[in-house]
Short mmCIF file of C-alpha atoms in Angstrom, two decimals:
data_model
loop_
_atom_site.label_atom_id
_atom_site.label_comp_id
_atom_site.label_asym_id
_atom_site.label_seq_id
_atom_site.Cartn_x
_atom_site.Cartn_y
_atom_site.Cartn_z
CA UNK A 265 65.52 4.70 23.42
CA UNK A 266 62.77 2.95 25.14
CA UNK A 267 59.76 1.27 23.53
CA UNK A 268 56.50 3.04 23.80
CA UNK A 269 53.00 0.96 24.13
CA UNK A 270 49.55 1.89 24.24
CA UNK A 271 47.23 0.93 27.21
CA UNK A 272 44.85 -1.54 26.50
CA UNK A 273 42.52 -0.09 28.50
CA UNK A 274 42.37 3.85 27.87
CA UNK A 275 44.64 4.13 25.16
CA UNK A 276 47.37 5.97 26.71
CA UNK A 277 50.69 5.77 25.47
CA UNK A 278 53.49 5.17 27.78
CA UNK A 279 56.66 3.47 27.90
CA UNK A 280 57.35 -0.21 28.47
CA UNK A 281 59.52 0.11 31.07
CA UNK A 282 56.47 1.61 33.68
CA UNK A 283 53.58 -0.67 31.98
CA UNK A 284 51.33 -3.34 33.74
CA UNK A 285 52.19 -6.26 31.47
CA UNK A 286 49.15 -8.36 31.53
CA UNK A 287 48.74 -12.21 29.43
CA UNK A 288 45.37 -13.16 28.18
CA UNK A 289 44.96 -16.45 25.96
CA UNK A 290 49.01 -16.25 26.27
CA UNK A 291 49.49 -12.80 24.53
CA UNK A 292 50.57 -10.00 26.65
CA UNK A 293 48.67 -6.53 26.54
CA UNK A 294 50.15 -3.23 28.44
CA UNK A 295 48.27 -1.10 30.79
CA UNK A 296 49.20 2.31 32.10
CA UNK A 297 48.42 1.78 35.88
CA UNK A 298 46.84 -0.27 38.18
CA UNK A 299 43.62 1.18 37.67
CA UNK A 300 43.19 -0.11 34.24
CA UNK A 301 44.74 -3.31 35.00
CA UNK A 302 41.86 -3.94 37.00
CA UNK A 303 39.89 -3.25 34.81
CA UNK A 304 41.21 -5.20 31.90
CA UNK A 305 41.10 -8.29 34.42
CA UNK A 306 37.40 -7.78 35.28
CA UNK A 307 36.46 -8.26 31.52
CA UNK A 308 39.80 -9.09 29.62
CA UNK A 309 37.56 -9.54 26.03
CA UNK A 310 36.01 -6.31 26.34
CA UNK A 311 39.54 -5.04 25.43
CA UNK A 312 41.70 -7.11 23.91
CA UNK A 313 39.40 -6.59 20.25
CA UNK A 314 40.77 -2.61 20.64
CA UNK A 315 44.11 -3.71 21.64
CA UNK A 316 44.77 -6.25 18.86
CA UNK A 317 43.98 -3.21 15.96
CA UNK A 318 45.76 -1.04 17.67
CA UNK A 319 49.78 -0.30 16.87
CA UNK A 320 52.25 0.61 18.98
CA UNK A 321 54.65 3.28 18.56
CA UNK A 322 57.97 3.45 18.96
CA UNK A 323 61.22 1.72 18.56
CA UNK A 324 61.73 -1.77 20.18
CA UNK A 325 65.31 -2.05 22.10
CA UNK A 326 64.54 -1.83 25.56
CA UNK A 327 67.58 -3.27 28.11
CA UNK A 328 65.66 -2.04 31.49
CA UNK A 329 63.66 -4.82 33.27
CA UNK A 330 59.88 -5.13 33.08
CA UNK A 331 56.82 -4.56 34.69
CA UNK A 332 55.38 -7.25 37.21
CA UNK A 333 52.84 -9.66 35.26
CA UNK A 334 49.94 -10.53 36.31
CA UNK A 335 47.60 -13.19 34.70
CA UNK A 336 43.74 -13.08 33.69
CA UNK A 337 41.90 -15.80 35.56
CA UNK A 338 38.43 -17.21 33.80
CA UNK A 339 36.13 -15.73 37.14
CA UNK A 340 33.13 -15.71 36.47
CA UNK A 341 31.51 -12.00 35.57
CA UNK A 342 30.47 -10.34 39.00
CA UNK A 343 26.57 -9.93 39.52
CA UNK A 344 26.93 -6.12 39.46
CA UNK A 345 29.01 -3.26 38.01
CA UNK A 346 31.77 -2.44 40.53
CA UNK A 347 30.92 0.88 42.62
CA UNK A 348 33.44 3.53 42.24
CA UNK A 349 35.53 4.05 45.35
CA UNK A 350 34.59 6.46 47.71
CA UNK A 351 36.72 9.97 48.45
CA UNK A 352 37.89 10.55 52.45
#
């Protein structure tokens, strides 16, 4: 059985094995894709609050390798909100 975790970002639960595993202040936090791993690295505090009351669910005995990691830099904000990406 795989572990389950819950994104950081949106609150999706998914399993561990197909999670963005992402460190801030050396704890890691799980996001579903890379869409909310971007976000999470634009403004890292903004979610680890909801993350750290948050539980998991599941069971923990994973064997299957993980996720790439990626860490959260200390950037400074951007001077405005990102602009959603444009359909073809």
């Amino acid at each position: 059985m795989t572990e389950q975790v819950k994104c950081a970002v949106c609150g999706k639960v998914t399993t561990k094995q197909v999670a963005f595993q992402v460190y801030h202040q050396g704890k890691p936090f799980y996001t579903c894709g890379s869409g909310c791993r971007e976000q999470f690295m634009l403004n890292p505090s903004r979610f680890t609050q909801a993350a750290a009351t948050s539980p998991t669910a599941g069971s923990k005995t994973s064997t299957t390798p993980q996720a790439p990691k990626a860490q959260t830099t200390s950037a400074p904000p951007p001077s405005s909100k990102p602009q959603p990406k444009k359909k073809p």
